[in-house]
Amino acid sequence: MELTKFGHACVRLEKDGRRLVIDPGGLTGPEALEGADAVLVTHEHFDHFSEEVLRRAAAERPGLRIWTNSSVAKQLDGIGTQVVTTGEGEAFSAAGFDIRVHGTWHAVIHPDVPRIPNIGFMVDDALFHPGDALTVPGAPVDTLLLPVHAPWSTVGDLIDYVRVVAPRDTYAVHDGALNGVGTAMVAGFLGERGPGIPTRYRRLAAGESVLID
């Protein structure tokens, strides 16, 4: 499959002419949804989910299907069968990709900040997007999309998470608030240059694509 990085936490996967988009939020340009056959949304935060954008996309593409948790699905009420509610442990096919759902809750930001639902998506038993959580899927992961910068994590958390998941390749997502200095600092601790992490780490530029085998 081909992986293309878009704004912040959004990626598009393409295989056999079919396009699957994950988390096209408020920091993502509309080009991410061009030609999309299906969309996966991990949770309701604005940088992962835009109600306006998805309603418009659903209206323009009647065949578009959106899989997400119950909280996001409620905000898309009225779209009908184009929206499918899913959760932990469920499996389905979206745009020709096999999807398995892992996780239930967003990572803890602070005890005084209420937690919201968050689900991660394993695609074709190979690529995992955890959303805003460090969910360990309990299955082998070839390619991990790693949320490298968030108010709920530290670089130490990321190192431990990558060690536990042990993917072959790690690609940065959730990096829209980092400048060049910040991305370089994070990269210095991850991947082959990190403290004993057995994986390759790479940050794709916006619009950059790579083949995942």
PDB file of C-alpha atoms in Angstrom:
ATOM      1  CA  MET A   1       0.000   0.000   0.000  1.00  0.00           C
ATOM      2  CA  GLU A   2       1.016   3.633  -0.428  1.00  0.00           C
ATOM      3  CA  LEU A   3       1.109   5.846   2.673  1.00  0.00           C
ATOM      4  CA  THR A   4       0.754   9.623   2.255  1.00  0.00           C
ATOM      5  CA  LYS A   5       1.124  12.025   5.178  1.00  0.00           C
ATOM      6  CA  PHE A   6      -1.160  15.053   5.412  1.00  0.00           C
ATOM      7  CA  GLY A   7      -1.597  17.711   8.073  1.00  0.00           C
ATOM      8  CA  HIS A   8      -0.762  16.766  11.644  1.00  0.00           C
ATOM      9  CA  ALA A   9      -2.377  13.371  12.369  1.00  0.00           C
ATOM     10  CA  CYS A  10      -3.931  12.552   8.990  1.00  0.00           C
ATOM     11  CA  VAL A  11      -2.717   9.904   6.569  1.00  0.00           C
ATOM     12  CA  ARG A  12      -4.105   8.415   3.377  1.00  0.00           C
ATOM     13  CA  LEU A  13      -3.594   4.782   2.389  1.00  0.00           C
ATOM     14  CA  GLU A  14      -3.980   3.708  -1.222  1.00  0.00           C
ATOM     15  CA  LYS A  15      -4.154   0.165  -2.625  1.00  0.00           C
ATOM     16  CA  ASP A  16      -5.488  -1.165  -5.922  1.00  0.00           C
ATOM     17  CA  GLY A  17      -6.905   2.251  -6.751  1.00  0.00           C
ATOM     18  CA  ARG A  18      -8.847   2.523  -3.467  1.00  0.00           C
ATOM     19  CA  ARG A  19      -8.243   5.286  -0.939  1.00  0.00           C
ATOM     20  CA  LEU A  20      -8.648   5.111   2.839  1.00  0.00           C
ATOM     21  CA  VAL A  21      -8.146   8.277   4.928  1.00  0.00           C
ATOM     22  CA  ILE A  22      -7.531   8.317   8.689  1.00  0.00           C
ATOM     23  CA  ASP A  23      -8.247  11.358  10.898  1.00  0.00           C
ATOM     24  CA  PRO A  24      -8.807  14.230   8.459  1.00  0.00           C
ATOM     25  CA  GLY A  25      -9.158  16.929  11.119  1.00  0.00           C
ATOM     26  CA  GLY A  26      -9.076  20.692  11.365  1.00  0.00           C
ATOM     27  CA  LEU A  27      -5.336  20.890  10.689  1.00  0.00           C
ATOM     28  CA  THR A  28      -5.653  18.911   7.459  1.00  0.00           C
ATOM     29  CA  GLY A  29      -6.203  20.390   4.016  1.00  0.00           C
ATOM     30  CA  PRO A  30      -9.194  19.274   1.919  1.00  0.00           C
ATOM     31  CA  GLU A  31      -6.914  17.553  -0.589  1.00  0.00           C
ATOM     32  CA  ALA A  32      -6.538  14.635   1.823  1.00  0.00           C
ATOM     33  CA  LEU A  33     -10.089  13.513   1.034  1.00  0.00           C
ATOM     34  CA  GLU A  34      -9.838  13.771  -2.741  1.00  0.00           C
ATOM     35  CA  GLY A  35     -10.973  10.464  -4.210  1.00  0.00           C
ATOM     36  CA  ALA A  36     -11.487   8.910  -0.768  1.00  0.00           C
ATOM     37  CA  ASP A  37     -13.580   5.736  -0.616  1.00  0.00           C
ATOM     38  CA  ALA A  38     -13.582   5.414   3.177  1.00  0.00           C
ATOM     39  CA  VAL A  39     -12.620   7.380   6.285  1.00  0.00           C
ATOM     40  CA  LEU A  40     -11.606   6.221   9.762  1.00  0.00           C
ATOM     41  CA  VAL A  41     -11.835   8.645  12.712  1.00  0.00           C
ATOM     42  CA  THR A  42     -10.150   7.797  16.011  1.00  0.00           C
ATOM     43  CA  HIS A  43     -11.815  10.451  18.211  1.00  0.00           C
ATOM     44  CA  GLU A  44     -13.582  13.800  18.351  1.00  0.00           C
ATOM     45  CA  HIS A  45     -10.777  16.315  18.968  1.00  0.00           C
ATOM     46  CA  PHE A  46     -10.649  18.996  16.275  1.00  0.00           C
ATOM     47  CA  ASP A  47      -7.206  18.020  15.017  1.00  0.00           C
ATOM     48  CA  HIS A  48      -8.530  14.554  14.135  1.00  0.00           C
ATOM     49  CA  PHE A  49     -12.170  15.220  13.292  1.00  0.00           C
ATOM     50  CA  SER A  50     -13.983  17.970  11.395  1.00  0.00           C
ATOM     51  CA  GLU A  51     -17.744  17.571  11.276  1.00  0.00           C
ATOM     52  CA  GLU A  52     -18.081  20.183   8.543  1.00  0.00           C
ATOM     53  CA  VAL A  53     -15.471  18.578   6.301  1.00  0.00           C
ATOM     54  CA  LEU A  54     -16.900  15.064   6.658  1.00  0.00           C
ATOM     55  CA  ARG A  55     -20.486  16.150   6.111  1.00  0.00           C
ATOM     56  CA  ARG A  56     -19.443  17.921   2.928  1.00  0.00           C
ATOM     57  CA  ALA A  57     -17.404  14.932   1.742  1.00  0.00           C
ATOM     58  CA  ALA A  58     -20.299  12.549   2.436  1.00  0.00           C
ATOM     59  CA  ALA A  59     -22.676  14.755   0.471  1.00  0.00           C
ATOM     60  CA  GLU A  60     -20.298  14.966  -2.484  1.00  0.00           C
ATOM     61  CA  ARG A  61     -19.526  11.218  -2.464  1.00  0.00           C
ATOM     62  CA  PRO A  62     -22.618   9.105  -1.657  1.00  0.00           C
ATOM     63  CA  GLY A  63     -20.481   5.971  -1.703  1.00  0.00           C
ATOM     64  CA  LEU A  64     -18.145   7.286   1.017  1.00  0.00           C
ATOM     65  CA  ARG A  65     -18.225   5.355   4.294  1.00  0.00           C
ATOM     66  CA  ILE A  66     -17.021   6.673   7.656  1.00  0.00           C
ATOM     67  CA  TRP A  67     -16.124   4.340  10.551  1.00  0.00           C
ATOM     68  CA  THR A  68     -15.690   5.830  14.007  1.00  0.00           C
ATOM     69  CA  ASN A  69     -16.644   5.520  17.673  1.00  0.00           C
ATOM     70  CA  SER A  70     -20.107   6.268  19.058  1.00  0.00           C
ATOM     71  CA  SER A  71     -19.172   9.753  20.278  1.00  0.00           C
ATOM     72  CA  VAL A  72     -18.115  10.965  16.822  1.00  0.00           C
ATOM     73  CA  ALA A  73     -20.970   9.113  15.140  1.00  0.00           C
ATOM     74  CA  LYS A  74     -23.480  11.090  17.224  1.00  0.00           C
ATOM     75  CA  GLN A  75     -21.992  14.338  15.912  1.00  0.00           C
ATOM     76  CA  LEU A  76     -22.513  13.070  12.364  1.00  0.00           C
ATOM     77  CA  ASP A  77     -26.145  12.219  12.977  1.00  0.00           C
ATOM     78  CA  GLY A  78     -28.262  12.604   9.855  1.00  0.00           C
ATOM     79  CA  ILE A  79     -25.753  11.224   7.373  1.00  0.00           C
ATOM     80  CA  GLY A  80     -27.388   7.823   7.688  1.00  0.00           C
ATOM     81  CA  THR A  81     -25.744   4.602   6.539  1.00  0.00           C
ATOM     82  CA  GLN A  82     -22.607   6.416   5.432  1.00  0.00           C
ATOM     83  CA  VAL A  83     -21.526   6.466   9.096  1.00  0.00           C
ATOM     84  CA  VAL A  84     -20.766   3.188  10.884  1.00  0.00           C
ATOM     85  CA  THR A  85     -20.126   2.954  14.625  1.00  0.00           C
ATOM     86  CA  THR A  86     -17.367   0.588  15.720  1.00  0.00           C
ATOM     87  CA  GLY A  87     -15.301  -0.174  18.807  1.00  0.00           C
ATOM     88  CA  GLU A  88     -12.703  -2.283  20.558  1.00  0.00           C
ATOM     89  CA  GLY A  89     -12.333  -5.813  19.198  1.00  0.00           C
ATOM     90  CA  GLU A  90     -14.411  -5.305  16.057  1.00  0.00           C
ATOM     91  CA  ALA A  91     -13.213  -6.083  12.527  1.00  0.00           C
ATOM     92  CA  PHE A  92     -14.524  -4.942   9.155  1.00  0.00           C
ATOM     93  CA  SER A  93     -13.520  -4.144   5.584  1.00  0.00           C
ATOM     94  CA  ALA A  94     -13.207  -0.516   4.429  1.00  0.00           C
ATOM     95  CA  ALA A  95     -12.362   0.358   0.814  1.00  0.00           C
ATOM     96  CA  GLY A  96     -10.764  -3.056   0.367  1.00  0.00           C
ATOM     97  CA  PHE A  97      -8.623  -2.765   3.514  1.00  0.00           C
ATOM     98  CA  ASP A  98      -9.063  -5.149   6.447  1.00  0.00           C
ATOM     99  CA  ILE A  99      -9.497  -3.165   9.672  1.00  0.00           C
ATOM    100  CA  ARG A 100      -9.309  -4.227  13.307  1.00  0.00           C
ATOM    101  CA  VAL A 101     -10.142  -1.857  16.162  1.00  0.00           C
ATOM    102  CA  HIS A 102      -7.983  -1.583  19.283  1.00  0.00           C
ATOM    103  CA  GLY A 103      -8.353   0.637  22.327  1.00  0.00           C
ATOM    104  CA  THR A 104     -11.161   2.476  24.076  1.00  0.00           C
ATOM    105  CA  TRP A 105      -9.980   5.712  25.693  1.00  0.00           C
ATOM    106  CA  HIS A 106      -7.935   8.798  24.918  1.00  0.00           C
ATOM    107  CA  ALA A 107      -4.688   9.071  26.864  1.00  0.00           C
ATOM    108  CA  VAL A 108      -4.880  10.885  30.210  1.00  0.00           C
ATOM    109  CA  ILE A 109      -3.970  14.552  29.855  1.00  0.00           C
ATOM    110  CA  HIS A 110      -4.614  15.446  33.513  1.00  0.00           C
ATOM    111  CA  PRO A 111      -6.915  14.019  36.205  1.00  0.00           C
ATOM    112  CA  ASP A 112      -9.006  17.198  35.973  1.00  0.00           C
ATOM    113  CA  VAL A 113      -9.479  16.852  32.195  1.00  0.00           C
ATOM    114  CA  PRO A 114     -12.303  14.404  31.335  1.00  0.00           C
ATOM    115  CA  ARG A 115     -11.261  11.519  29.104  1.00  0.00           C
ATOM    116  CA  ILE A 116     -13.041  10.898  25.827  1.00  0.00           C
ATOM    117  CA  PRO A 117     -13.361   7.727  23.718  1.00  0.00           C
ATOM    118  CA  ASN A 118     -10.485   6.958  21.351  1.00  0.00           C
ATOM    119  CA  ILE A 119     -10.019   3.943  19.111  1.00  0.00           C
ATOM    120  CA  GLY A 120      -6.985   2.825  17.132  1.00  0.00           C
ATOM    121  CA  PHE A 121      -7.064   1.133  13.747  1.00  0.00           C
ATOM    122  CA  MET A 122      -4.949  -1.785  12.533  1.00  0.00           C
ATOM    123  CA  VAL A 123      -4.943  -1.877   8.735  1.00  0.00           C
ATOM    124  CA  ASP A 124      -4.321  -5.112   6.825  1.00  0.00           C
ATOM    125  CA  ASP A 125      -2.706  -6.639   9.933  1.00  0.00           C
ATOM    126  CA  ALA A 126       0.300  -4.446   9.205  1.00  0.00           C
ATOM    127  CA  LEU A 127      -0.130  -0.724   9.925  1.00  0.00           C
ATOM    128  CA  PHE A 128      -1.437   0.754  13.193  1.00  0.00           C
ATOM    129  CA  HIS A 129      -2.758   4.271  13.865  1.00  0.00           C
ATOM    130  CA  PRO A 130      -3.448   4.617  17.624  1.00  0.00           C
ATOM    131  CA  GLY A 131      -5.061   8.063  17.531  1.00  0.00           C
ATOM    132  CA  ASP A 132      -4.396   9.953  20.772  1.00  0.00           C
ATOM    133  CA  ALA A 133      -3.288   7.024  22.885  1.00  0.00           C
ATOM    134  CA  LEU A 134      -0.347   4.697  23.266  1.00  0.00           C
ATOM    135  CA  THR A 135      -2.455   1.592  22.773  1.00  0.00           C
ATOM    136  CA  VAL A 136      -0.586  -1.698  22.447  1.00  0.00           C
ATOM    137  CA  PRO A 137      -2.670  -3.707  19.965  1.00  0.00           C
ATOM    138  CA  GLY A 138      -1.621  -7.147  21.161  1.00  0.00           C
ATOM    139  CA  ALA A 139      -0.725  -8.222  17.619  1.00  0.00           C
ATOM    140  CA  PRO A 140       2.411  -7.811  15.474  1.00  0.00           C
ATOM    141  CA  VAL A 141       2.781  -4.368  13.889  1.00  0.00           C
ATOM    142  CA  ASP A 142       4.962  -3.838  10.828  1.00  0.00           C
ATOM    143  CA  THR A 143       4.374  -0.076  10.545  1.00  0.00           C
ATOM    144  CA  LEU A 144       3.475   2.155  13.493  1.00  0.00           C
ATOM    145  CA  LEU A 145       2.120   5.686  13.078  1.00  0.00           C
ATOM    146  CA  LEU A 146       3.516   7.303  16.205  1.00  0.00           C
ATOM    147  CA  PRO A 147       1.950  10.425  17.808  1.00  0.00           C
ATOM    148  CA  VAL A 148       5.247  12.143  18.532  1.00  0.00           C
ATOM    149  CA  HIS A 149       4.043  15.317  20.266  1.00  0.00           C
ATOM    150  CA  ALA A 150       1.053  15.759  22.544  1.00  0.00           C
ATOM    151  CA  PRO A 151       0.174  17.255  25.950  1.00  0.00           C
ATOM    152  CA  TRP A 152      -0.264  13.738  27.306  1.00  0.00           C
ATOM    153  CA  SER A 153       3.119  12.195  26.478  1.00  0.00           C
ATOM    154  CA  THR A 154       6.862  12.542  26.934  1.00  0.00           C
ATOM    155  CA  VAL A 155       9.733  11.337  24.793  1.00  0.00           C
ATOM    156  CA  GLY A 156      10.301   8.672  27.437  1.00  0.00           C
ATOM    157  CA  ASP A 157       6.735   7.447  26.931  1.00  0.00           C
ATOM    158  CA  LEU A 158       7.356   7.210  23.188  1.00  0.00           C
ATOM    159  CA  ILE A 159      10.584   5.247  23.629  1.00  0.00           C
ATOM    160  CA  ASP A 160       8.875   2.724  25.903  1.00  0.00           C
ATOM    161  CA  TYR A 161       5.868   2.463  23.586  1.00  0.00           C
ATOM    162  CA  VAL A 162       7.965   1.759  20.498  1.00  0.00           C
ATOM    163  CA  ARG A 163       9.947  -0.833  22.437  1.00  0.00           C
ATOM    164  CA  VAL A 164       6.774  -2.655  23.470  1.00  0.00           C
ATOM    165  CA  VAL A 165       5.075  -2.548  20.054  1.00  0.00           C
ATOM    166  CA  ALA A 166       8.395  -3.350  18.312  1.00  0.00           C
ATOM    167  CA  PRO A 167       7.399  -2.381  14.752  1.00  0.00           C
ATOM    168  CA  ARG A 168       9.724  -2.681  11.785  1.00  0.00           C
ATOM    169  CA  ASP A 169       9.104   0.953  10.798  1.00  0.00           C
ATOM    170  CA  THR A 170       7.789   3.989  12.661  1.00  0.00           C
ATOM    171  CA  TYR A 171       6.423   7.122  10.978  1.00  0.00           C
ATOM    172  CA  ALA A 172       5.723  10.337  12.838  1.00  0.00           C
ATOM    173  CA  VAL A 173       2.199  11.720  13.086  1.00  0.00           C
ATOM    174  CA  HIS A 174       0.628  14.228  15.493  1.00  0.00           C
ATOM    175  CA  ASP A 175       3.511  16.617  14.931  1.00  0.00           C
ATOM    176  CA  GLY A 176       1.736  19.754  13.741  1.00  0.00           C
ATOM    177  CA  ALA A 177       2.752  21.804  16.804  1.00  0.00           C
ATOM    178  CA  LEU A 178       6.482  21.078  16.429  1.00  0.00           C
ATOM    179  CA  ASN A 179       8.915  23.355  14.631  1.00  0.00           C
ATOM    180  CA  GLY A 180      12.135  22.161  13.012  1.00  0.00           C
ATOM    181  CA  VAL A 181      14.038  22.170  16.287  1.00  0.00           C
ATOM    182  CA  GLY A 182      11.355  20.092  17.988  1.00  0.00           C
ATOM    183  CA  THR A 183      11.147  17.487  15.240  1.00  0.00           C
ATOM    184  CA  ALA A 184      14.943  17.107  15.244  1.00  0.00           C
ATOM    185  CA  MET A 185      15.011  16.677  19.023  1.00  0.00           C
ATOM    186  CA  VAL A 186      12.350  13.957  18.919  1.00  0.00           C
ATOM    187  CA  ALA A 187      14.090  12.183  16.038  1.00  0.00           C
ATOM    188  CA  GLY A 188      17.294  12.082  18.034  1.00  0.00           C
ATOM    189  CA  PHE A 189      15.675   9.766  20.579  1.00  0.00           C
ATOM    190  CA  LEU A 190      13.726   7.503  18.234  1.00  0.00           C
ATOM    191  CA  GLY A 191      14.660   4.926  15.643  1.00  0.00           C
ATOM    192  CA  GLU A 192      18.159   3.606  15.122  1.00  0.00           C
ATOM    193  CA  ARG A 193      19.694   6.598  16.896  1.00  0.00           C
ATOM    194  CA  GLY A 194      17.558   6.093  19.970  1.00  0.00           C
ATOM    195  CA  PRO A 195      18.452   4.261  23.180  1.00  0.00           C
ATOM    196  CA  GLY A 196      18.020   0.689  22.076  1.00  0.00           C
ATOM    197  CA  ILE A 197      14.907   0.962  19.924  1.00  0.00           C
ATOM    198  CA  PRO A 198      14.872  -1.799  17.282  1.00  0.00           C
ATOM    199  CA  THR A 199      12.990   0.090  14.587  1.00  0.00           C
ATOM    200  CA  ARG A 200      13.480   2.576  11.785  1.00  0.00           C
ATOM    201  CA  TYR A 201      12.025   6.049  12.348  1.00  0.00           C
ATOM    202  CA  ARG A 202      11.040   8.599   9.723  1.00  0.00           C
ATOM    203  CA  ARG A 203       9.029  11.804   9.533  1.00  0.00           C
ATOM    204  CA  LEU A 204       7.273  12.396   6.229  1.00  0.00           C
ATOM    205  CA  ALA A 205       6.734  15.941   4.973  1.00  0.00           C
ATOM    206  CA  ALA A 206       3.190  17.077   4.222  1.00  0.00           C
ATOM    207  CA  GLY A 207       2.081  15.435   0.994  1.00  0.00           C
ATOM    208  CA  GLU A 208       5.008  13.008   0.947  1.00  0.00           C
ATOM    209  CA  SER A 209       4.318   9.364   0.128  1.00  0.00           C
ATOM    210  CA  VAL A 210       6.080   6.087   0.784  1.00  0.00           C
ATOM    211  CA  LEU A 211       5.342   2.487  -0.193  1.00  0.00           C
ATOM    212  CA  ILE A 212       4.569   0.130   2.690  1.00  0.00           C
ATOM    213  CA  ASP A 213       5.238  -3.546   1.998  1.00  0.00           C
TER     214      ASP A 213
END
